Amino acid sequence: MRRVVVVGGGAAAHRLVAGLRAGGFDGSVAVLGAEPRPGYHRVLLGSVVDGTLRGADLALPAPAAEVHAGAIAAELDRDRRVVRTASGDEHPYDVLVLATGARARQPELPGAAPDRVRPLRTLPDATWLAAAAGPVAVLGGGVLGVETAVALRARGLDATLVHPGPGPMDRLLDATAGRLLADRLGQLGVDLALRRRAVGHRPGELLLDDGTAVPAERVVVCAGTAAEVGLAERAGLAVRRGVVVDDELRTGDPRIRALGDCAEHAGVLTGQLDPAWRQADVLAGLLTGADQRYRPGRQMTRLRARGIDLVSLGPAERRADPAAEVVALSDPARGRYATVTVHDERITGGVLLGFPRAIAALTQLHDRGLPLPADRLALLLGGPAPTGTAATGAATTGAAATGTGRVTAPPVLCHCNAVTRDALVAAWRSGARSVAELARTTRATTGCGGCTEEVARLCDRLRDHDGIEEGAA
Amino acid sequence: MPERPRTVATHCPYCALQCGTRLTRERAGVAVRPDADFPVNQGGLCQKGWTAPAVLTAADRLHHPLVRRGGRLRPTDWSGALDVIADGITRVRRSRGADAVAVFGGGGLTNEKAYLLGKFARLALGTSQIDYNGRFCMSAAAAAGGAAFGLDRGLPFPVTDLGAADVVLLAGSNPAETMPPLMRHLGAPDLVVLDPRRTATAERAALHLQPAPGTDLALALGLLHVAVTDGLLDRDYVAARTTGFTEAWQAAAGWWPERVERTTGVPAADQRAAVRMLADAERAYVLTGRGAEQHSKGTDTAAAFINLALALGLPGRVGSGYGCLTGQGNGQGGREHGQKADQLPGYRSIGDPAARAHVSSVWGVAPADLPGPGRSAYELLDALGTEDGPRALLVFGSNPVVSAPRAAHVADRLAALDLLVVADVVPSETAQLADVVLPVTQWAEEDGTTTNLEGRVLRRRRLQPPPGHARSDLEVLHGLATRLGQPGHRYPTTPKEVFEELRRASAGGGADYSGISYERLDAGEALHWPCPDEAHPGTPRLFLDGFAHPDGRARFAAVEHRDAAELPDARYPLIATTGRVLAQYQSGAQTRRVPELVAAAPEPFVEVHPDTARRAGLVEGALARISSARGTALARVRLVGTLRSDTVFLPFHFPGDGRANLLTGDALDPRSRMPEFKVSAVRLEPEVRA
């Protein structure tokens, strides 16, 4: 294998090239990117919309490959092992990798001028949206729609989220979570038009199916994507919703692999970057001699919107399993909600909204299939379970402890010098009557100095109530 | 012998703070008092410092040279012991060449010892094979700092500057336990602590981020990402004082907060809060410690934290900056004067022809007589006794049987040597394996200098003579060198003479000591290197006018996250991370001989989350077997509810079956050759004893 051609110039393609080079592949690699610009982080388009990044900031590091920007792969000659581009260039390959990604679905919207309605899929789309000066309607209340609406608000634009379902992100969220998310979006200033479809556009307005209209100088369509499979289809490769691949990311043609948004593995089109990257890692390994297989990770959707902490873990249907242990907490007044299903001590699914710490902790436990802590509530609330055991080695210096986990060592006031309260009281009794004198006789307060106030308080109490302290000590 | 004063001003023998102390000889023995005038400790001292005199009179203090005969170490005289060593070295060199003799030094040696040890290795032994335990300590941050700033000095500002900061971020450092008096400077600033454990330092933090072990690099990249996307980048500073931002950003661009959250376990909101705190502060510092650095990606991790500091415009400004908290007593000076495999005195590269020319002229040899770079610490230990590895090893001031990674393997390698020589003050675990053991002086018994974590050169002063027949390391090197045919004048035996030569050797180098003299130090001057001439006041704050690259600009580093060398799996489902406790120091060779410290921290323990312990069938106080692919350590269980349930923690100070380094592996950072101490996949089981 001397020459690898990658069709597609997105993040997964870049990751694959980096992996090939890290794995020692020194043959030639060509990257054919359909867009007429170098690769960039599509996942950061929202930061262009909200104004925190400029388009150039999204650039991916240049891959160690020949990069052909604006090279649209038009035809695949599997016998000759050649990809032909729309401009007629031919790229011979030993191994071909399809990383063609997906394209945005764009429903017909009568009356809409092309410069008023666009999807949000490419950098020019994001730049176009960021240039909006008036209200924007967002069509589609899935993850991208919600993120986009929040980004528009962060930019100071009026935004209306138009969604046919009963609540935003309703394919991932149950009714309660959806309601709280809708509330939260409302607090961020996003107008919601739920159970509504767009039926047309006229200057300044989006027309809805109930006869009403919402203000919309521009309309951004976030109605999902479809895998880009045309090239594979025309070449006769098996295609369902995506290009069908096995655990080695292989299509029916052993010289052709596919990964990322265009690939369908085990019936699943992931549509997410993380699995695409893992596929790229696996394929880079396979092509450089490692024996490995792609195994789907755990399903997880984390909303990326400032001011909303929301995650959906696992497949939604698993949450309905009556055999599951369900840990739930609903705190609508503070916009917090969590429901977690547990099988055999492991999280199998859940939704968390408004619990930033728990989201971080539970995501890791879910990803790695680790058992949940016994104290589920403490976990949801984002704190460690209190055990009454000191956090650090020094705090229990030489502690004799019982089998129940209860520390029986006397309380240490000065950890740096392992001085117990009892020792300070004894020193007082022997005549050390100030912090300085106690320091001289016991060394308390002479390390980090953090206990100085506490020793001073003890000193005061002893001065005021000597005798009482004896019992308390 | 002239009458010695009853009281001397000196410095604590342990960590890189080098707390000022006054030692007094009293009837009951040596008494130590903290020096209220020394700005680093301001009258403070931790339990280790207070009890340090006990090491002077340790019950098993070495009084005589020992030579192994009939399988046992037996006392002998110096002449006999040095003859045995010289004969052994000569035999090995004759049969296998100069590189078959190796030297392993320590970050606790004075500048004079470190310097002379490097010279001895290069000239008397003619070997390239010299490195030291500082490789396990500072190497990653040193590599990153050198690349970013053109010069590595742990703190490029005085410790006392920290106290005026508004915010200090501590990445992988727990000074409340490891260097308590430093906390005197960290009481006022708000602390942001990054540590997988809720340490004593984290308890005092305004914000504690608790990343999974081995993910600090992703977290640092994420913090840079947030600095940019939250509009906190100091664009003017980046434009005026740095290069390479675009490439560094391109790597960090892929680490948006939610991805970092999934990788590290640190909530996205906390990442944002941390950067916001640093950016809003008028004066802020980013400091790294071993927790972030002791990884197979330690250099990149330190570089990523430097990137963050640069993005926020901190380094090279009065009242703000980046620093690395050096660990060992002379960890700073120890890495500057030539006991590192790739360096010559004055922090010079051994591969640099100009550096070789300068140092060889000071040493009175030809540049071609200087060997090239040798193996790094772990690689050196790993090669011992192998076909093309060293067959003889001289160890000064180190105890690798306890402190090196993959310790059981290191012990096997030491056992495969034809000749192992250990110079130490007590029979350390490594000394117990030696063929020849040399009793040497320690802190209160010798003069010299150390360089503390802020690059300040300090005088160590002698209070009393050593016990028995112990000799200074300088005398040992002189005795060996002359037996190996070297002229005696090349190896002075008085610290001051060595320092005078060190001054000349360091002149013009990065760490330039040429303007520093015993006289100036004894007159009370506070001198931070570089100090290029006797009229120079020293350099407490580096980089104010520019960084040490030719164009004066700091370098961003384009670094990418990668996983630890070893990840948990079904067989070894937990992550073990290693570290320190307050009452012990390094391999414990000194502190395990102090009764008060032993009472405070008597035995190996393993911190375990209560749920993890329950699943493993362990309770508080039970004896646990902690096993990795390398071996098994035994330690007593401590339940810690604030620990991550996937992580266990072991201090590495203890010997024998309790060595945490029985678990650690041989993955090394490709740039600094720092071993991966902080991540080992392990499993946990009850120890059943008959």
Coordinates of N, CA, C and O in Angstrom, one line a residue, chain A residues 15 41 43-44 47 52-54 57-62 273-274 277 298 300 302-306 309 345 356-357 359-361 363-365 367-368 370-375 384-385 387 389-394 396-399 401-403 405 415-418 443 445-450, chain B residues 43-47 50-51 176-177 180-181 183-184 198-200 203-204 207 212 225 228-230 235 249-251 253-254 256 258-259 261-270 272 568 573 575 581-582 596 599-600 602 605 607 609-611 614-615 619-620 638-642 644-646:
Chain A
R15 N -8.0 13.5 11.0 CA -7.6 12.6 12.1 C -7.0 11.4 11.5 O -6.0 10.8 12.0
H41 N -12.9 23.0 11.7 CA -13.8 22.3 12.7 C -15.2 22.7 12.5 O -15.7 23.7 13.0
V43 N -17.6 21.5 14.0 CA -18.3 21.5 15.2 C -18.3 22.9 15.9 O -19.0 23.1 16.8
L44 N -17.3 23.7 15.5 CA -17.2 25.0 16.1 C -18.0 26.1 15.4 O -17.8 27.3 15.7
S47 N -19.5 28.9 17.3 CA -18.7 29.9 17.9 C -18.5 31.1 16.9 O -18.2 32.2 17.3
T52 N -17.7 34.5 18.9 CA -16.5 34.3 19.7 C -15.3 33.9 18.9 O -14.1 34.0 19.3
L53 N -15.5 33.3 17.7 CA -14.4 32.9 16.9 C -14.7 33.5 15.5 O -15.8 33.6 15.0
R54 N -13.5 33.8 14.8 CA -13.6 34.1 13.4 C -13.5 32.9 12.5 O -12.9 31.9 13.0
D57 N -10.2 31.0 12.6 CA -9.9 30.3 13.9 C -10.3 28.8 13.9 O -9.8 28.1 14.7
L58 N -11.1 28.5 12.9 CA -11.6 27.1 12.9 C -10.7 26.1 12.1 O -10.9 24.9 12.1
A59 N -9.7 26.7 11.5 CA -8.8 25.9 10.7 C -8.2 24.7 11.4 O -7.7 24.8 12.5
L60 N -8.3 23.5 10.8 CA -7.6 22.3 11.3 C -6.1 22.4 11.0 O -5.8 23.0 9.9
P61 N -5.3 21.9 11.8 CA -3.9 21.8 11.4 C -3.7 21.2 10.1 O -4.4 20.1 9.8
A62 N -2.9 21.7 9.2 CA -2.7 21.1 7.9 C -2.2 19.7 8.0 O -1.3 19.4 8.7
L273 N -19.1 13.7 15.9 CA -17.7 13.7 15.7 C -16.9 12.7 16.5 O -15.9 12.1 15.9
D274 N -17.3 12.5 17.7 CA -16.5 11.6 18.5 C -16.3 10.2 17.9 O -15.2 9.6 17.8
W277 N -14.1 10.2 14.9 CA -12.7 10.2 15.3 C -12.2 8.9 15.7 O -11.1 8.4 15.4
R298 N -20.5 4.3 23.8 CA -21.8 4.5 24.4 C -22.4 5.8 23.8 O -21.7 6.8 23.6
M300 N -24.2 9.2 23.5 CA -24.2 10.4 24.4 C -24.3 11.6 23.6 O -23.7 11.8 22.6
R302 N -24.2 15.7 24.3 CA -24.0 16.8 25.2 C -24.3 18.1 24.5 O -23.6 18.4 23.5
L303 N -25.3 18.8 25.0 CA -25.6 20.1 24.4 C -24.4 21.1 24.6 O -23.8 21.1 25.7
R304 N -24.1 21.8 23.6 CA -23.0 22.8 23.7 C -23.6 24.2 23.6 O -23.6 24.7 22.5
A305 N -24.1 24.6 24.6 CA -24.7 26.0 24.7 C -24.4 26.6 26.0 O -24.7 26.0 27.0
R306 N -23.8 27.8 25.9 CA -23.4 28.5 27.2 C -24.7 28.7 28.0 O -25.7 29.2 27.5
D309 N -26.7 23.3 30.9 CA -26.0 22.1 31.1 C -26.9 20.9 30.9 O -27.8 20.7 31.7
E345 N -25.8 -1.9 38.6 CA -25.0 -0.8 39.1 C -24.4 0.1 38.1 O -23.6 1.1 38.4
P356 N -24.3 20.6 36.4 CA -23.0 20.5 35.7 C -22.0 19.5 36.2 O -21.4 18.8 35.4
R357 N -21.9 19.4 37.5 CA -20.9 18.5 38.1 C -21.4 17.0 37.8 O -20.5 16.2 37.5
I359 N -23.2 15.9 35.5 CA -23.1 15.6 34.1 C -21.6 15.1 33.8 O -21.4 14.1 33.2
A360 N -20.7 15.8 34.3 CA -19.3 15.5 34.1 C -19.0 14.1 34.7 O -18.4 13.2 34.1
A361 N -19.4 13.9 35.9 CA -19.1 12.6 36.6 C -19.8 11.4 36.0 O -19.2 10.4 35.7
T363 N -21.1 11.1 33.0 CA -20.7 10.9 31.6 C -19.5 9.9 31.6 O -19.4 9.0 30.8
Q364 N -18.6 10.2 32.5 CA -17.4 9.4 32.6 C -17.7 7.9 33.0 O -17.2 7.0 32.5
L365 N -18.6 7.8 34.0 CA -19.0 6.5 34.5 C -19.7 5.7 33.4 O -19.5 4.5 33.2
D367 N -19.5 6.3 30.0 CA -18.5 6.0 28.9 C -17.7 4.8 29.2 O -17.5 3.9 28.3
R368 N -17.3 4.6 30.5 CA -16.4 3.6 30.8 C -17.0 2.4 31.4 O -16.4 1.4 31.8
L370 N -18.4 2.1 34.3 CA -18.0 1.9 35.7 C -19.2 1.9 36.6 O -20.2 2.6 36.3
P371 N -19.2 1.2 37.7 CA -20.3 1.2 38.7 C -20.5 2.6 39.3 O -19.6 3.3 39.5
L372 N -21.8 2.8 39.6 CA -22.2 4.1 40.2 C -21.8 4.0 41.7 O -21.8 2.9 42.3
P373 N -21.5 5.2 42.3 CA -21.3 5.2 43.8 C -22.6 4.8 44.5 O -23.7 4.9 43.9
A374 N -22.4 4.2 45.7 CA -23.6 3.8 46.4 C -24.5 5.0 46.7 O -25.7 4.8 46.7
D375 N -24.0 6.1 47.0 CA -24.8 7.3 47.3 C -25.2 8.0 46.0 O -24.5 8.9 45.6
P384 N -19.0 14.6 46.4 CA -18.6 13.3 46.8 C -19.4 12.9 48.0 O -19.9 13.7 48.8
A385 N -19.6 11.6 48.2 CA -20.3 11.1 49.3 C -19.6 11.4 50.6 O -18.4 11.1 50.7
T387 N -18.0 10.7 54.0 CA -17.8 9.4 54.7 C -17.2 9.7 56.1 O -17.0 8.7 56.8
T389 N -14.3 10.5 56.6 CA -12.9 10.2 56.6 C -12.2 11.4 56.0 O -12.6 11.9 55.0
A390 N -11.1 11.7 56.6 CA -10.3 12.8 56.2 C -9.8 12.6 54.8 O -9.6 11.5 54.3
A391 N -9.6 13.7 54.0 CA -9.3 13.6 52.6 C -7.8 13.2 52.4 O -7.5 12.6 51.4
T392 N -7.0 13.6 53.3 CA -5.6 13.4 52.9 C -4.8 12.6 53.9 O -5.3 12.4 55.1
G393 N -3.7 12.1 53.5 CA -2.9 11.3 54.3 C -2.5 12.0 55.6 O -2.6 11.4 56.7
A394 N -2.1 13.2 55.5 CA -1.6 13.9 56.6 C -2.7 14.1 57.7 O -2.4 14.1 58.9
T396 N -4.8 12.2 58.7 CA -5.0 11.1 59.6 C -3.7 10.5 60.0 O -3.5 9.3 59.9
T397 N -2.8 11.3 60.3 CA -1.4 10.9 60.6 C -1.4 9.7 61.5 O -1.7 9.8 62.7
G398 N -1.0 8.6 61.0 CA -0.9 7.4 61.8 C -2.1 7.0 62.5 O -2.1 6.4 63.6
A399 N -3.3 7.4 62.0 CA -4.5 7.1 62.7 C -4.8 5.7 62.9 O -4.7 4.9 61.9
A401 N -7.6 3.3 63.1 CA -9.0 3.4 62.6 C -9.7 2.1 62.7 O -9.1 1.0 62.7
T402 N -11.0 2.2 63.0 CA -11.8 0.9 63.1 C -12.2 0.4 61.8 O -12.2 1.1 60.8
G403 N -12.7 -0.8 61.8 CA -13.1 -1.4 60.5 C -14.3 -0.7 60.0 O -14.7 -1.0 58.8
G405 N -14.6 2.4 59.3 CA -14.3 3.6 58.6 C -14.3 4.8 59.5 O -14.1 5.9 59.1
H415 N -1.6 20.2 61.0 CA -1.2 19.1 60.2 C 0.3 19.1 59.9 O 1.0 18.0 59.8
C416 N 0.8 20.3 59.6 CA 2.3 20.3 59.2 C 3.2 19.8 60.3 O 4.3 19.3 59.9
N417 N 2.8 19.9 61.5 CA 3.6 19.4 62.6 C 2.9 18.4 63.4 O 3.4 18.0 64.5
A418 N 1.8 17.8 62.9 CA 1.1 16.8 63.6 C 0.9 17.1 65.1 O 1.1 16.3 65.9
R443 N 5.3 23.6 68.2 CA 5.5 23.8 66.8 C 4.3 24.0 66.0 O 4.3 24.2 64.8
T445 N 1.3 25.8 64.2 CA 1.3 27.1 63.4 C 2.6 27.4 62.6 O 2.6 28.3 61.8
T446 N 3.6 26.6 62.8 CA 4.9 26.9 62.2 C 5.1 26.4 60.8 O 6.1 26.6 60.1
G447 N 4.1 25.5 60.3 CA 4.3 25.0 59.0 C 3.7 25.9 57.9 O 4.3 27.0 57.6
C448 N 2.5 25.6 57.4 CA 1.9 26.4 56.4 C 1.2 27.6 57.1 O 0.9 28.6 56.4
G449 N 1.1 27.6 58.4 CA 0.4 28.7 59.1 C -1.1 28.7 59.0 O -1.7 29.6 59.6
G450 N -1.6 27.7 58.3 CA -3.1 27.7 58.1 C -3.9 27.6 59.4 O -5.1 27.9 59.4
Chain B
G43 N 10.0 32.2 59.0 CA 9.8 31.7 60.3 C 9.1 30.3 60.4 O 8.9 29.8 61.5
G44 N 8.6 29.8 59.3 CA 7.9 28.6 59.2 C 8.8 27.4 59.0 O 10.0 27.6 58.5
L45 N 8.3 26.2 59.4 CA 9.1 25.0 59.2 C 8.1 23.9 59.3 O 7.2 23.9 60.2
C46 N 8.2 22.9 58.5 CA 7.3 21.7 58.6 C 7.9 20.7 59.5 O 9.1 20.8 60.0
Q47 N 7.2 19.7 59.8 CA 7.6 18.6 60.7 C 8.9 18.0 60.3 O 9.8 17.7 61.1
W50 N 11.8 20.5 61.2 CA 12.0 20.5 62.7 C 12.8 19.3 63.2 O 13.5 19.4 64.2
T51 N 12.5 18.2 62.6 CA 13.1 17.0 63.1 C 14.4 16.5 62.3 O 14.9 15.5 62.5
A176 N 0.5 22.2 50.3 CA 0.0 22.1 51.7 C 0.6 20.9 52.4 O 0.8 20.9 53.6
E177 N 0.9 19.8 51.6 CA 1.6 18.7 52.2 C 3.0 18.6 51.8 O 3.8 18.1 52.6
P180 N 4.8 22.7 53.0 CA 3.9 23.5 53.8 C 4.2 25.0 53.9 O 3.3 25.8 53.7
P181 N 5.5 25.4 54.2 CA 5.7 26.8 54.3 C 5.4 27.6 53.1 O 5.2 28.8 53.2
M183 N 2.7 27.6 51.6 CA 1.3 28.1 51.8 C 1.2 29.4 52.5 O 0.2 30.1 52.4
R184 N 2.3 29.8 53.2 CA 2.3 31.2 53.7 C 2.2 32.2 52.7 O 1.8 33.3 52.9
R198 N -8.8 15.3 46.3 CA -9.1 16.4 47.0 C -8.1 16.5 48.1 O -8.3 16.1 49.3
T199 N -6.9 17.1 47.8 CA -5.8 17.2 48.7 C -6.0 18.3 49.7 O -6.9 19.1 49.7
A200 N -5.0 18.3 50.7 CA -5.1 19.4 51.7 C -5.0 20.7 51.0 O -5.6 21.7 51.4
E203 N -8.4 21.5 49.4 CA -9.4 21.9 50.4 C -9.4 23.4 50.6 O -10.4 24.0 51.1
R204 N -8.3 24.0 50.3 CA -8.2 25.5 50.5 C -8.5 26.2 49.2 O -8.4 27.5 49.2
L207 N -11.6 27.1 43.9 CA -12.1 26.2 42.8 C -11.2 25.0 42.7 O -10.0 25.2 42.5
A212 N -9.5 13.3 35.7 CA -9.0 11.9 35.8 C -7.5 11.9 35.6 O -7.0 12.6 34.8
H225 N -8.6 26.9 25.1 CA -9.7 27.0 24.2 C -10.7 28.0 24.8 O -11.2 28.9 24.1
V228 N -9.8 31.6 24.6 CA -10.1 32.3 23.4 C -11.6 32.5 23.1 O -12.0 33.6 22.8
T229 N -12.4 31.4 23.3 CA -13.8 31.5 23.0 C -14.6 32.4 24.0 O -15.6 32.9 23.7
D230 N -14.0 32.6 25.2 CA -14.7 33.4 26.1 C -14.1 34.9 26.0 O -14.4 35.7 26.9
R235 N -4.7 39.7 23.4 CA -4.2 39.7 22.1 C -3.0 40.6 21.9 O -2.1 40.3 21.1
W249 N -3.1 27.3 19.0 CA -4.5 27.4 19.0 C -5.2 26.3 18.1 O -6.2 25.7 18.5
Q250 N -4.5 26.0 17.0 CA -5.1 25.0 16.1 C -5.2 23.7 16.8 O -6.2 22.9 16.6
A251 N -4.3 23.4 17.7 CA -4.4 22.1 18.5 C -5.5 22.3 19.6 O -6.3 21.4 19.8
A253 N -8.0 24.2 19.5 CA -9.3 24.4 18.9 C -10.2 23.2 19.0 O -11.4 23.3 19.1
G254 N -9.5 22.0 18.9 CA -10.3 20.8 19.0 C -10.7 20.4 20.4 O -11.3 19.3 20.5
W256 N -12.9 21.8 22.8 CA -14.0 22.6 23.4 C -14.4 22.0 24.7 O -14.1 20.9 25.0
E258 N -16.9 20.9 26.3 CA -17.7 19.7 26.5 C -16.9 18.5 26.2 O -17.1 17.4 26.7
R259 N -16.0 18.6 25.2 CA -15.2 17.4 24.9 C -14.2 17.2 26.0 O -13.9 16.1 26.4
E261 N -14.6 18.0 29.1 CA -15.4 17.5 30.2 C -15.5 15.9 30.1 O -15.3 15.2 31.1
R262 N -15.8 15.5 28.9 CA -15.9 14.0 28.7 C -14.6 13.3 28.9 O -14.6 12.2 29.5
T263 N -13.5 13.9 28.5 CA -12.2 13.3 28.6 C -11.7 13.3 30.1 O -11.1 12.4 30.6
T264 N -11.9 14.5 30.7 CA -11.3 14.7 32.0 C -12.2 14.5 33.2 O -11.7 14.3 34.3
G265 N -13.5 14.7 33.0 CA -14.4 14.7 34.1 C -14.6 16.0 34.8 O -15.2 16.1 35.8
V266 N -13.9 17.0 34.2 CA -14.1 18.4 34.8 C -15.2 19.1 34.1 O -15.2 19.3 32.9
P267 N -16.2 19.5 34.9 CA -17.4 20.2 34.3 C -17.0 21.4 33.4 O -16.1 22.2 33.8
A268 N -17.7 21.5 32.3 CA -17.4 22.6 31.4 C -17.5 23.9 32.1 O -16.7 24.9 31.9
A269 N -18.5 24.0 33.0 CA -18.7 25.3 33.7 C -17.5 25.6 34.6 O -17.2 26.8 34.7
D270 N -16.9 24.6 35.2 CA -15.8 24.9 36.0 C -14.6 25.3 35.2 O -13.7 26.1 35.7
R272 N -14.7 27.0 32.5 CA -14.9 28.4 32.2 C -14.6 29.3 33.4 O -14.0 30.4 33.3
P568 N -6.9 1.7 32.0 CA -7.5 0.6 32.8 C -8.2 -0.4 31.8 O -8.7 0.0 30.8
P573 N -8.6 -2.7 36.4 CA -9.7 -1.7 36.2 C -9.5 -0.3 36.8 O -10.2 0.6 36.5
I575 N -7.0 3.1 38.3 CA -5.8 3.8 38.0 C -5.1 4.1 39.4 O -5.7 4.6 40.3
V581 N 3.5 12.3 51.1 CA 2.8 12.8 52.3 C 3.8 13.7 53.0 O 5.0 13.8 52.8
L582 N 3.2 14.5 54.0 CA 3.9 15.6 54.6 C 5.1 15.1 55.4 O 6.2 15.7 55.4
E596 N 9.7 10.7 65.1 CA 8.5 11.5 65.0 C 7.8 11.4 63.7 O 6.6 11.4 63.6
A599 N 6.2 8.0 63.4 CA 4.9 8.0 64.1 C 3.8 8.7 63.3 O 2.7 8.2 63.4
A600 N 4.2 9.7 62.6 CA 3.2 10.4 61.8 C 2.8 9.7 60.6 O 1.6 9.7 60.2
P602 N 3.7 6.1 59.4 CA 4.5 4.9 59.7 C 4.6 3.9 58.6 O 5.6 3.1 58.6
F605 N 0.3 3.1 52.7 CA -1.1 3.1 52.7 C -1.6 3.3 51.2 O -0.8 3.8 50.4
E607 N -5.0 5.0 49.4 CA -6.3 5.7 49.5 C -7.2 5.1 48.5 O -6.9 5.0 47.3
H609 N -11.6 4.9 47.4 CA -13.0 5.4 47.6 C -13.7 4.3 48.3 O -13.5 3.1 48.0
P610 N -14.6 4.6 49.2 CA -15.3 3.6 50.0 C -16.1 2.6 49.1 O -16.1 1.4 49.4
D611 N -16.7 3.0 48.0 CA -17.4 2.1 47.2 C -16.4 1.1 46.5 O -16.7 0.0 46.3
R614 N -15.3 -1.4 49.0 CA -16.4 -2.3 49.3 C -16.5 -3.4 48.3 O -16.5 -4.6 48.5
R615 N -16.4 -2.9 47.0 CA -16.5 -3.9 45.9 C -15.3 -4.9 45.9 O -15.4 -6.0 45.5
V619 N -11.9 -3.0 53.9 CA -12.4 -2.0 54.8 C -11.2 -1.1 55.3 O -10.0 -1.5 55.0
E620 N -11.5 -0.1 55.9 CA -10.5 0.8 56.5 C -9.5 0.0 57.3 O -10.0 -0.8 58.2
R638 N -6.9 3.2 53.3 CA -7.5 4.3 53.9 C -8.7 4.7 53.0 O -8.5 5.0 51.8
L639 N -9.9 4.8 53.6 CA -11.1 5.2 52.8 C -11.1 6.7 52.7 O -11.0 7.4 53.7
V640 N -11.3 7.1 51.5 CA -11.3 8.6 51.2 C -12.5 8.8 50.3 O -12.5 8.5 49.1
G641 N -13.5 9.4 50.9 CA -14.8 9.6 50.2 C -14.7 10.6 49.1 O -15.5 10.6 48.2
T642 N -13.7 11.5 49.1 CA -13.6 12.5 48.1 C -12.8 12.1 46.9 O -12.6 12.8 45.9
R644 N -11.8 10.1 43.5 CA -12.6 9.5 42.3 C -12.7 8.0 42.6 O -11.7 7.3 43.0
S645 N -13.8 7.4 42.2 CA -13.9 5.9 42.5 C -13.1 5.1 41.6 O -12.9 3.9 41.8
D646 N -12.5 5.7 40.5 CA -11.7 4.9 39.6 C -10.2 5.0 39.9 O -9.4 4.5 39.2

